[in-house]
PDB file of C-alpha atoms in Angstrom:
ATOM      1  CA  UNK X   1      98.237  94.965 107.017  1.00 78.00           C
ATOM      2  CA  UNK X   2      97.865  95.158 102.924  1.00 82.00           C
ATOM      3  CA  UNK X   3      95.552  98.209 102.847  1.00 86.00           C
ATOM      4  CA  UNK X   4      98.675 100.105 104.873  1.00 93.00           C
ATOM      5  CA  UNK X   5     101.248  98.985 102.190  1.00 94.00           C
ATOM      6  CA  UNK X   6      98.956 100.333  99.201  1.00 94.00           C
ATOM      7  CA  UNK X   7      98.204 103.311 100.767  1.00 95.00           C
ATOM      8  CA  UNK X   8     102.097 103.781 101.547  1.00 96.00           C
ATOM      9  CA  UNK X   9     102.495 103.041  97.510  1.00 96.00           C
ATOM     10  CA  UNK X  10     100.020 106.243  96.565  1.00 96.00           C
ATOM     11  CA  UNK X  11     101.934 108.192  99.049  1.00 96.00           C
ATOM     12  CA  UNK X  12     105.459 107.448  98.084  1.00 95.00           C
ATOM     13  CA  UNK X  13     104.306 107.520  94.140  1.00 95.00           C
ATOM     14  CA  UNK X  14     102.645 111.263  94.799  1.00 95.00           C
ATOM     15  CA  UNK X  15     106.100 111.983  97.327  1.00 94.00           C
ATOM     16  CA  UNK X  16     108.636 111.680  94.751  1.00 93.00           C
ATOM     17  CA  UNK X  17     106.732 113.901  92.083  1.00 92.00           C
ATOM     18  CA  UNK X  18     106.672 116.475  94.832  1.00 93.00           C
ATOM     19  CA  UNK X  19     110.167 115.999  95.938  1.00 92.00           C
ATOM     20  CA  UNK X  20     111.359 115.444  91.870  1.00 91.00           C
ATOM     21  CA  UNK X  21     109.559 119.065  92.157  1.00 91.00           C
ATOM     22  CA  UNK X  22     111.673 120.800  94.617  1.00 92.00           C
ATOM     23  CA  UNK X  23     114.817 119.349  92.757  1.00 91.00           C
ATOM     24  CA  UNK X  24     113.349 121.150  89.388  1.00 88.00           C
ATOM     25  CA  UNK X  25     112.722 124.435  90.780  1.00 89.00           C
ATOM     26  CA  UNK X  26     116.134 124.925  93.354  1.00 88.00           C
ATOM     27  CA  UNK X  27     117.800 124.385  90.180  1.00 86.00           C
ATOM     28  CA  UNK X  28     119.846 121.143  91.324  1.00 87.00           C
ATOM     29  CA  UNK X  29     118.639 118.876  88.244  1.00 85.00           C
ATOM     30  CA  UNK X  30     122.399 118.495  87.533  1.00 86.00           C
ATOM     31  CA  UNK X  31     123.737 118.304  90.761  1.00 88.00           C
ATOM     32  CA  UNK X  32     124.413 114.904  90.162  1.00 88.00           C
ATOM     33  CA  UNK X  33     125.547 114.895  86.811  1.00 87.00           C
ATOM     34  CA  UNK X  34     125.623 111.487  85.590  1.00 90.00           C
ATOM     35  CA  UNK X  35     124.237 108.447  85.998  1.00 91.00           C
ATOM     36  CA  UNK X  36     123.839 105.748  88.090  1.00 88.00           C
ATOM     37  CA  UNK X  37     126.576 107.512  89.665  1.00 90.00           C
ATOM     38  CA  UNK X  38     126.275 111.063  90.956  1.00 90.00           C
ATOM     39  CA  UNK X  39     129.900 111.538  90.087  1.00 87.00           C
ATOM     40  CA  UNK X  40     132.117 110.090  87.550  1.00 85.00           C
ATOM     41  CA  UNK X  41     133.445 107.063  89.499  1.00 87.00           C
ATOM     42  CA  UNK X  42     130.797 108.147  92.974  1.00 89.00           C
ATOM     43  CA  UNK X  43     127.895 107.126  93.626  1.00 90.00           C
ATOM     44  CA  UNK X  44     127.839 110.038  95.806  1.00 88.00           C
ATOM     45  CA  UNK X  45     128.356 113.326  95.328  1.00 88.00           C
ATOM     46  CA  UNK X  46     131.928 114.684  96.194  1.00 85.00           C
ATOM     47  CA  UNK X  47     133.221 118.798  95.921  1.00 80.00           C
ATOM     48  CA  UNK X  48     133.449 120.054  93.069  1.00 73.00           C
ATOM     49  CA  UNK X  49     133.959 123.453  92.368  1.00 74.00           C
ATOM     50  CA  UNK X  50     131.321 123.831  89.217  1.00 71.00           C
ATOM     51  CA  UNK X  51     128.528 122.413  91.572  1.00 72.00           C
ATOM     52  CA  UNK X  52     127.226 123.463  94.962  1.00 82.00           C
ATOM     53  CA  UNK X  53     127.343 121.199  97.938  1.00 83.00           C
ATOM     54  CA  UNK X  54     123.391 122.190  98.963  1.00 85.00           C
ATOM     55  CA  UNK X  55     122.175 121.016  94.997  1.00 86.00           C
ATOM     56  CA  UNK X  56     124.306 118.553  94.968  1.00 88.00           C
ATOM     57  CA  UNK X  57     122.445 116.860  97.620  1.00 91.00           C
ATOM     58  CA  UNK X  58     118.862 117.886  97.196  1.00 90.00           C
ATOM     59  CA  UNK X  59     119.731 116.108  93.770  1.00 90.00           C
ATOM     60  CA  UNK X  60     121.144 113.034  95.329  1.00 90.00           C
ATOM     61  CA  UNK X  61     118.461 112.415  98.475  1.00 92.00           C
ATOM     62  CA  UNK X  62     115.491 112.712  95.655  1.00 90.00           C
ATOM     63  CA  UNK X  63     117.924 109.529  94.186  1.00 91.00           C
ATOM     64  CA  UNK X  64     117.686 108.035  97.907  1.00 91.00           C
ATOM     65  CA  UNK X  65     114.080 108.137  97.936  1.00 92.00           C
ATOM     66  CA  UNK X  66     113.180 106.473  94.662  1.00 91.00           C
ATOM     67  CA  UNK X  67     115.254 103.248  97.370  1.00 92.00           C
ATOM     68  CA  UNK X  68     112.629 104.229  99.908  1.00 94.00           C
ATOM     69  CA  UNK X  69     109.823 104.160  97.122  1.00 95.00           C
ATOM     70  CA  UNK X  70     111.045 100.730  95.677  1.00 95.00           C
ATOM     71  CA  UNK X  71     110.877  98.963  99.466  1.00 96.00           C
ATOM     72  CA  UNK X  72     107.710 100.272  99.408  1.00 96.00           C
ATOM     73  CA  UNK X  73     106.628  98.268  96.056  1.00 96.00           C
ATOM     74  CA  UNK X  74     108.388  95.345  97.250  1.00 96.00           C
ATOM     75  CA  UNK X  75     106.452  95.179 100.473  1.00 96.00           C
ATOM     76  CA  UNK X  76     103.410  95.374  98.102  1.00 96.00           C
ATOM     77  CA  UNK X  77     104.143  92.677  95.402  1.00 96.00           C
ATOM     78  CA  UNK X  78     105.265  90.363  99.259  1.00 95.00           C
ATOM     79  CA  UNK X  79     101.712  91.174 100.389  1.00 94.00           C
ATOM     80  CA  UNK X  80      99.737  90.169  96.929  1.00 93.00           C
ATOM     81  CA  UNK X  81     101.763  87.328  96.775  1.00 93.00           C
ATOM     82  CA  UNK X  82     100.728  85.962 100.271  1.00 91.00           C
ATOM     83  CA  UNK X  83      97.219  86.087  99.096  1.00 90.00           C
ATOM     84  CA  UNK X  84      97.756  84.080  96.549  1.00 88.00           C
ATOM     85  CA  UNK X  85      99.728  81.482  97.487  1.00 89.00           C
ATOM     86  CA  UNK X  86      96.316  80.760  99.492  1.00 86.00           C
ATOM     87  CA  UNK X  87      94.268  81.370  96.524  1.00 85.00           C
ATOM     88  CA  UNK X  88      95.682  81.152  93.176  1.00 86.00           C
ATOM     89  CA  UNK X  89      93.604  82.877  91.031  1.00 82.00           C
ATOM     90  CA  UNK X  90      94.141  86.684  92.639  1.00 86.00           C
ATOM     91  CA  UNK X  91      96.185  86.927  89.134  1.00 87.00           C
ATOM     92  CA  UNK X  92      95.187  90.748  89.156  1.00 90.00           C
ATOM     93  CA  UNK X  93      95.856  91.666  92.306  1.00 91.00           C
ATOM     94  CA  UNK X  94      99.413  90.293  91.258  1.00 93.00           C
ATOM     95  CA  UNK X  95      99.450  91.958  88.291  1.00 93.00           C
ATOM     96  CA  UNK X  96      98.706  94.906  89.981  1.00 94.00           C
ATOM     97  CA  UNK X  97     100.952  94.890  92.595  1.00 95.00           C
ATOM     98  CA  UNK X  98     104.175  94.346  90.243  1.00 96.00           C
ATOM     99  CA  UNK X  99     103.309  97.388  88.209  1.00 96.00           C
ATOM    100  CA  UNK X 100     105.124  99.105  91.059  1.00 96.00           C
ATOM    101  CA  UNK X 101     108.373  97.804  91.471  1.00 96.00           C
ATOM    102  CA  UNK X 102     107.770  97.758  87.476  1.00 96.00           C
ATOM    103  CA  UNK X 103     107.127 101.463  87.496  1.00 95.00           C
ATOM    104  CA  UNK X 104     110.081 101.747  89.891  1.00 95.00           C
ATOM    105  CA  UNK X 105     112.195 100.496  87.417  1.00 95.00           C
ATOM    106  CA  UNK X 106     111.154 102.450  84.348  1.00 95.00           C
ATOM    107  CA  UNK X 107     111.059 105.722  86.655  1.00 94.00           C
ATOM    108  CA  UNK X 108     115.184 105.049  87.373  1.00 93.00           C
ATOM    109  CA  UNK X 109     115.431 104.580  83.868  1.00 95.00           C
ATOM    110  CA  UNK X 110     113.802 107.804  82.342  1.00 95.00           C
ATOM    111  CA  UNK X 111     115.353 109.793  85.354  1.00 92.00           C
ATOM    112  CA  UNK X 112     118.391 108.788  84.182  1.00 92.00           C
ATOM    113  CA  UNK X 113     117.452 109.431  80.467  1.00 94.00           C
ATOM    114  CA  UNK X 114     116.308 113.137  81.825  1.00 93.00           C
ATOM    115  CA  UNK X 115     119.846 113.850  83.447  1.00 92.00           C
ATOM    116  CA  UNK X 116     122.150 112.010  80.375  1.00 91.00           C
ATOM    117  CA  UNK X 117     120.258 114.866  77.950  1.00 91.00           C
ATOM    118  CA  UNK X 118     121.022 117.622  80.180  1.00 89.00           C
ATOM    119  CA  UNK X 119     117.039 117.610  81.721  1.00 90.00           C
ATOM    120  CA  UNK X 120     115.479 118.091  78.298  1.00 92.00           C
ATOM    121  CA  UNK X 121     111.892 119.549  78.976  1.00 91.00           C
ATOM    122  CA  UNK X 122     110.355 116.381  77.350  1.00 94.00           C
ATOM    123  CA  UNK X 123     112.377 114.005  79.229  1.00 93.00           C
ATOM    124  CA  UNK X 124     110.906 115.887  82.674  1.00 93.00           C
ATOM    125  CA  UNK X 125     107.257 115.596  81.408  1.00 94.00           C
ATOM    126  CA  UNK X 126     107.651 112.234  80.718  1.00 95.00           C
ATOM    127  CA  UNK X 127     109.185 111.517  83.721  1.00 94.00           C
ATOM    128  CA  UNK X 128     105.768 113.417  85.709  1.00 94.00           C
ATOM    129  CA  UNK X 129     103.298 111.564  83.522  1.00 96.00           C
ATOM    130  CA  UNK X 130     104.982 108.256  84.307  1.00 95.00           C
ATOM    131  CA  UNK X 131     104.849 109.543  88.159  1.00 95.00           C
ATOM    132  CA  UNK X 132     101.366 109.970  87.694  1.00 96.00           C
ATOM    133  CA  UNK X 133     100.258 106.859  86.087  1.00 97.00           C
ATOM    134  CA  UNK X 134     101.981 104.766  88.796  1.00 97.00           C
ATOM    135  CA  UNK X 135      99.643 106.877  91.434  1.00 97.00           C
ATOM    136  CA  UNK X 136      96.414 106.134  89.326  1.00 97.00           C
ATOM    137  CA  UNK X 137      98.151 102.187  89.407  1.00 97.00           C
ATOM    138  CA  UNK X 138      98.793 102.416  93.146  1.00 97.00           C
ATOM    139  CA  UNK X 139      94.738 103.758  93.990  1.00 97.00           C
ATOM    140  CA  UNK X 140      93.815 100.601  91.881  1.00 96.00           C
ATOM    141  CA  UNK X 141      96.128  98.658  93.442  1.00 96.00           C
ATOM    142  CA  UNK X 142      94.645  99.250  97.026  1.00 95.00           C
ATOM    143  CA  UNK X 143      90.914  98.912  96.059  1.00 93.00           C
ATOM    144  CA  UNK X 144      92.526  95.531  94.132  1.00 92.00           C
ATOM    145  CA  UNK X 145      93.065  94.283  97.959  1.00 90.00           C
ATOM    146  CA  UNK X 146      90.069  95.282  99.207  1.00 87.00           C
ATOM    147  CA  UNK X 147      87.595  93.123  97.111  1.00 87.00           C
ATOM    148  CA  UNK X 148      86.880  90.144  94.767  1.00 84.00           C
ATOM    149  CA  UNK X 149      88.201  89.264  91.209  1.00 83.00           C
ATOM    150  CA  UNK X 150      84.797  88.729  89.887  1.00 84.00           C
ATOM    151  CA  UNK X 151      84.345  91.028  86.240  1.00 86.00           C
ATOM    152  CA  UNK X 152      83.975  94.347  86.930  1.00 87.00           C
ATOM    153  CA  UNK X 153      80.025  95.137  87.229  1.00 91.00           C
ATOM    154  CA  UNK X 154      79.292  98.880  86.816  1.00 92.00           C
ATOM    155  CA  UNK X 155      77.460 100.664  89.338  1.00 92.00           C
ATOM    156  CA  UNK X 156      75.847 103.352  86.934  1.00 92.00           C
ATOM    157  CA  UNK X 157      74.829 103.511  83.150  1.00 92.00           C
ATOM    158  CA  UNK X 158      76.939 103.111  80.390  1.00 94.00           C
ATOM    159  CA  UNK X 159      76.118 106.900  79.415  1.00 95.00           C
ATOM    160  CA  UNK X 160      77.608 107.348  83.098  1.00 95.00           C
ATOM    161  CA  UNK X 161      80.277 105.408  82.270  1.00 95.00           C
ATOM    162  CA  UNK X 162      81.249 107.302  79.057  1.00 96.00           C
ATOM    163  CA  UNK X 163      81.009 110.455  81.345  1.00 97.00           C
ATOM    164  CA  UNK X 164      83.655 108.893  83.297  1.00 97.00           C
ATOM    165  CA  UNK X 165      85.959 107.599  80.677  1.00 97.00           C
ATOM    166  CA  UNK X 166      85.807 111.277  79.362  1.00 98.00           C
ATOM    167  CA  UNK X 167      86.592 112.434  83.085  1.00 98.00           C
ATOM    168  CA  UNK X 168      90.008 110.624  82.819  1.00 97.00           C
ATOM    169  CA  UNK X 169      90.883 111.640  79.495  1.00 98.00           C
ATOM    170  CA  UNK X 170      90.568 114.841  80.145  1.00 97.00           C
ATOM    171  CA  UNK X 171      92.687 114.657  83.177  1.00 97.00           C
ATOM    172  CA  UNK X 172      95.428 112.687  81.266  1.00 97.00           C
ATOM    173  CA  UNK X 173      94.993 115.837  78.614  1.00 97.00           C
ATOM    174  CA  UNK X 174      95.208 118.173  81.545  1.00 97.00           C
ATOM    175  CA  UNK X 175      97.958 116.795  82.862  1.00 97.00           C
ATOM    176  CA  UNK X 176      99.947 116.512  79.820  1.00 96.00           C
ATOM    177  CA  UNK X 177      99.479 120.415  79.069  1.00 96.00           C
ATOM    178  CA  UNK X 178     100.556 121.052  82.306  1.00 94.00           C
ATOM    179  CA  UNK X 179     104.058 119.583  81.449  1.00 94.00           C
ATOM    180  CA  UNK X 180     104.993 122.215  78.464  1.00 95.00           C
ATOM    181  CA  UNK X 181     103.766 124.763  80.659  1.00 93.00           C
ATOM    182  CA  UNK X 182     106.454 123.806  82.926  1.00 91.00           C
ATOM    183  CA  UNK X 183     108.399 123.086  79.828  1.00 91.00           C
ATOM    184  CA  UNK X 184     108.503 126.586  78.717  1.00 89.00           C
ATOM    185  CA  UNK X 185     108.464 128.064  82.318  1.00 86.00           C
ATOM    186  CA  UNK X 186     111.476 129.323  84.138  1.00 85.00           C
ATOM    187  CA  UNK X 187     111.996 126.373  86.614  1.00 82.00           C
ATOM    188  CA  UNK X 188     114.005 124.109  84.317  1.00 81.00           C
ATOM    189  CA  UNK X 189     116.102 122.435  87.127  1.00 82.00           C
ATOM    190  CA  UNK X 190     119.396 124.128  85.687  1.00 82.00           C
ATOM    191  CA  UNK X 191     119.810 127.673  84.341  1.00 78.00           C
ATOM    192  CA  UNK X 192     121.417 126.340  81.451  1.00 79.00           C
ATOM    193  CA  UNK X 193     118.564 123.647  80.141  1.00 85.00           C
ATOM    194  CA  UNK X 194     117.240 124.677  76.943  1.00 84.00           C
ATOM    195  CA  UNK X 195     113.400 125.181  77.272  1.00 88.00           C
ATOM    196  CA  UNK X 196     110.467 125.037  75.455  1.00 90.00           C
ATOM    197  CA  UNK X 197     110.133 127.471  72.546  1.00 90.00           C
ATOM    198  CA  UNK X 198     106.298 128.210  72.406  1.00 92.00           C
ATOM    199  CA  UNK X 199     104.574 131.404  73.888  1.00 93.00           C
ATOM    200  CA  UNK X 200     103.910 130.103  77.973  1.00 91.00           C
ATOM    201  CA  UNK X 201     100.343 132.104  77.224  1.00 92.00           C
ATOM    202  CA  UNK X 202      99.027 130.105  74.443  1.00 95.00           C
ATOM    203  CA  UNK X 203     100.014 127.138  76.835  1.00 94.00           C
ATOM    204  CA  UNK X 204      98.610 128.004  79.976  1.00 93.00           C
ATOM    205  CA  UNK X 205      95.453 129.411  77.966  1.00 94.00           C
ATOM    206  CA  UNK X 206      95.194 125.752  76.726  1.00 96.00           C
ATOM    207  CA  UNK X 207      95.977 124.240  80.121  1.00 95.00           C
ATOM    208  CA  UNK X 208      93.160 126.209  81.664  1.00 94.00           C
ATOM    209  CA  UNK X 209      90.708 125.349  78.785  1.00 96.00           C
ATOM    210  CA  UNK X 210      91.345 121.204  79.691  1.00 97.00           C
ATOM    211  CA  UNK X 211      90.202 122.503  83.263  1.00 96.00           C
ATOM    212  CA  UNK X 212      87.716 123.584  82.020  1.00 96.00           C
ATOM    213  CA  UNK X 213      86.325 120.799  79.748  1.00 97.00           C
ATOM    214  CA  UNK X 214      87.714 118.132  83.177  1.00 98.00           C
ATOM    215  CA  UNK X 215      84.641 120.258  85.283  1.00 97.00           C
ATOM    216  CA  UNK X 216      82.311 120.602  82.871  1.00 98.00           C
ATOM    217  CA  UNK X 217      82.314 116.531  82.164  1.00 98.00           C
ATOM    218  CA  UNK X 218      82.401 116.518  85.742  1.00 97.00           C
ATOM    219  CA  UNK X 219      79.330 119.014  86.344  1.00 97.00           C
ATOM    220  CA  UNK X 220      77.420 117.073  83.416  1.00 97.00           C
ATOM    221  CA  UNK X 221      78.033 113.811  85.381  1.00 96.00           C
ATOM    222  CA  UNK X 222      76.823 114.945  88.589  1.00 96.00           C
ATOM    223  CA  UNK X 223      73.687 116.504  86.795  1.00 96.00           C
ATOM    224  CA  UNK X 224      72.879 113.030  85.623  1.00 95.00           C
ATOM    225  CA  UNK X 225      72.813 111.564  89.017  1.00 94.00           C
ATOM    226  CA  UNK X 226      70.934 114.213  90.533  1.00 93.00           C
ATOM    227  CA  UNK X 227      68.272 112.868  87.962  1.00 91.00           C
ATOM    228  CA  UNK X 228      68.940 109.821  88.191  1.00 88.00           C
ATOM    229  CA  UNK X 229      70.143 108.650  92.050  1.00 86.00           C
ATOM    230  CA  UNK X 230      73.468 107.344  92.965  1.00 88.00           C
ATOM    231  CA  UNK X 231      74.701 105.968  95.917  1.00 90.00           C
ATOM    232  CA  UNK X 232      76.531 107.665  98.793  1.00 92.00           C
ATOM    233  CA  UNK X 233      79.793 106.327  98.833  1.00 91.00           C
ATOM    234  CA  UNK X 234      79.989 107.664  94.799  1.00 94.00           C
ATOM    235  CA  UNK X 235      78.954 111.429  96.543  1.00 95.00           C
ATOM    236  CA  UNK X 236      81.096 111.507  98.383  1.00 96.00           C
ATOM    237  CA  UNK X 237      84.192 110.770  96.227  1.00 96.00           C
ATOM    238  CA  UNK X 238      82.319 113.141  93.432  1.00 97.00           C
ATOM    239  CA  UNK X 239      82.602 116.066  96.304  1.00 97.00           C
ATOM    240  CA  UNK X 240      86.147 115.217  96.944  1.00 97.00           C
ATOM    241  CA  UNK X 241      87.213 115.166  93.662  1.00 97.00           C
ATOM    242  CA  UNK X 242      85.561 119.043  92.834  1.00 97.00           C
ATOM    243  CA  UNK X 243      86.946 120.098  96.133  1.00 97.00           C
ATOM    244  CA  UNK X 244      90.301 119.298  95.190  1.00 97.00           C
ATOM    245  CA  UNK X 245      90.160 119.927  90.850  1.00 96.00           C
ATOM    246  CA  UNK X 246      89.073 123.515  92.434  1.00 96.00           C
ATOM    247  CA  UNK X 247      91.557 123.958  94.852  1.00 96.00           C
ATOM    248  CA  UNK X 248      93.933 122.811  92.430  1.00 95.00           C
ATOM    249  CA  UNK X 249      92.312 125.394  89.898  1.00 94.00           C
ATOM    250  CA  UNK X 250      93.051 128.178  92.193  1.00 95.00           C
ATOM    251  CA  UNK X 251      95.972 127.470  92.980  1.00 94.00           C
ATOM    252  CA  UNK X 252      97.216 127.587  89.316  1.00 92.00           C
ATOM    253  CA  UNK X 253      95.695 130.989  88.518  1.00 92.00           C
ATOM    254  CA  UNK X 254      97.879 132.078  92.096  1.00 93.00           C
ATOM    255  CA  UNK X 255     100.745 130.571  90.654  1.00 89.00           C
ATOM    256  CA  UNK X 256     100.077 132.667  87.150  1.00 87.00           C
ATOM    257  CA  UNK X 257      99.658 135.780  88.830  1.00 88.00           C
ATOM    258  CA  UNK X 258     102.335 135.659  91.335  1.00 88.00           C
ATOM    259  CA  UNK X 259     104.927 134.874  88.082  1.00 84.00           C
ATOM    260  CA  UNK X 260     104.754 131.083  89.399  1.00 83.00           C
ATOM    261  CA  UNK X 261     106.945 131.410  92.623  1.00 85.00           C
ATOM    262  CA  UNK X 262     109.322 127.964  93.501  1.00 82.00           C
ATOM    263  CA  UNK X 263     106.938 127.386  96.564  1.00 81.00           C
ATOM    264  CA  UNK X 264     103.906 127.276  94.841  1.00 90.00           C
ATOM    265  CA  UNK X 265     105.326 125.241  91.874  1.00 91.00           C
ATOM    266  CA  UNK X 266     105.640 122.174  94.672  1.00 91.00           C
ATOM    267  CA  UNK X 267     101.841 122.626  95.645  1.00 94.00           C
ATOM    268  CA  UNK X 268     100.306 122.778  92.559  1.00 94.00           C
ATOM    269  CA  UNK X 269     102.411 118.999  91.928  1.00 94.00           C
ATOM    270  CA  UNK X 270     101.501 118.065  94.935  1.00 95.00           C
ATOM    271  CA  UNK X 271      97.840 118.836  93.691  1.00 96.00           C
ATOM    272  CA  UNK X 272      98.084 117.197  90.202  1.00 96.00           C
ATOM    273  CA  UNK X 273      98.931 113.759  92.794  1.00 96.00           C
ATOM    274  CA  UNK X 274      95.648 114.570  94.416  1.00 97.00           C
ATOM    275  CA  UNK X 275      93.438 114.872  91.441  1.00 97.00           C
ATOM    276  CA  UNK X 276      94.412 111.475  90.213  1.00 98.00           C
ATOM    277  CA  UNK X 277      94.140 109.724  93.311  1.00 98.00           C
ATOM    278  CA  UNK X 278      90.735 111.612  93.849  1.00 98.00           C
ATOM    279  CA  UNK X 279      89.371 110.732  89.794  1.00 98.00           C
ATOM    280  CA  UNK X 280      90.847 107.163  90.803  1.00 97.00           C
ATOM    281  CA  UNK X 281      88.762 106.688  93.797  1.00 97.00           C
ATOM    282  CA  UNK X 282      85.816 107.957  91.901  1.00 97.00           C
ATOM    283  CA  UNK X 283      86.475 105.470  89.216  1.00 96.00           C
ATOM    284  CA  UNK X 284      86.601 102.694  90.998  1.00 94.00           C
ATOM    285  CA  UNK X 285      83.817 103.522  93.110  1.00 94.00           C
ATOM    286  CA  UNK X 286      81.806 103.661  90.224  1.00 94.00           C
ATOM    287  CA  UNK X 287      82.142  99.294  89.904  1.00 92.00           C
ATOM    288  CA  UNK X 288      82.734  96.574  91.956  1.00 90.00           C
ATOM    289  CA  UNK X 289      84.290  93.053  91.345  1.00 87.00           C
ATOM    290  CA  UNK X 290      82.327  91.164  94.281  1.00 84.00           C
ATOM    291  CA  UNK X 291      83.238  90.720  97.564  1.00 83.00           C
ATOM    292  CA  UNK X 292      86.779  90.844  99.104  1.00 78.00           C
ATOM    293  CA  UNK X 293      88.652  87.369  99.325  1.00 66.00           C
ATOM    294  CA  UNK X 294      91.099  88.079 102.493  1.00 52.00           C
ATOM    295  CA  UNK X 295      94.210  85.387 102.852  1.00 41.00           C
ATOM    296  CA  UNK X 296      92.972  85.045 106.670  1.00 42.00           C
ATOM    297  CA  UNK X 297      90.438  82.722 105.869  1.00 45.00           C
ATOM    298  CA  UNK X 298      91.867  79.690 107.708  1.00 41.00           C
ATOM    299  CA  UNK X 299      91.550  81.857 110.657  1.00 40.00           C
ATOM    300  CA  UNK X 300      88.092  82.545 110.291  1.00 43.00           C
ATOM    301  CA  UNK X 301      87.158  79.064 109.671  1.00 41.00           C
ATOM    302  CA  UNK X 302      84.806  77.498 112.219  1.00 41.00           C
ATOM    303  CA  UNK X 303      86.158  75.276 114.758  1.00 38.00           C
ATOM    304  CA  UNK X 304      85.325  71.847 114.632  1.00 36.00           C
ATOM    305  CA  UNK X 305      84.213  70.242 118.041  1.00 34.00           C
ATOM    306  CA  UNK X 306      85.739  66.657 118.720  1.00 35.00           C
ATOM    307  CA  UNK X 307      82.338  64.166 119.380  1.00 35.00           C
ATOM    308  CA  UNK X 308      82.631  63.312 123.083  1.00 30.00           C
TER     309      UNK X 308
END
């Protein structure tokens, strides 16, 4: 059950980023022009001559989904807390679980700033990057439910650890660069939203160059594992990273060639979440923390047979 909650957290944290992109490409970002209320004096959309009903409900629906993400986050904390009741030393698990509701609260506040500042591009970028961090943490939480609490023991050498770190850094830079392309692009969430005043061709080139860096680091890591050997589990996750990253790169190229159509924007955001999940899974597979300790230990204790 704990694993199901953690998987739900991954889906929820990644999914809210996708629905946020739908708000942006449909121009519904200011469908609810105030925060935390939708309109002054009302938490819900109201008929208003300056705002279309559909855009109001798209933005309001995205706000409601935040509540769903919050419920999933709370379930993760309860699951971790139940384990800590029996195993008080499992503090790392509980801390990771608490990042989920903490992140939901932070995202709500960032979302409020985004609305109140009129969807300034950099606030939208921070909103997206916060979701990226929460997706990464949700993957770590999933693995924490399925491993022990010993200090991490790496399954790869120092050079490979350095390459994995470089891979994560390259991914972070790639995501950040992607937000600048979005900031200068045509989909700002509202027709009157000021855009990033920078040549989008240059920003797109930088974004593509960072993808190349990410793939080069990934390739070097694979070449080392061919020479030195790696476990089947590492190879499986490594292959998934390649598949997701190449698909995301191809989608980005098609998106640019077609003039950034609305539908592809949301698919590209989904692809970003999948790249984060795949990379985080590879990172977790490269180290171990001892055998998992289940909160169902009492159920597995051998029965004591009374002496006759």
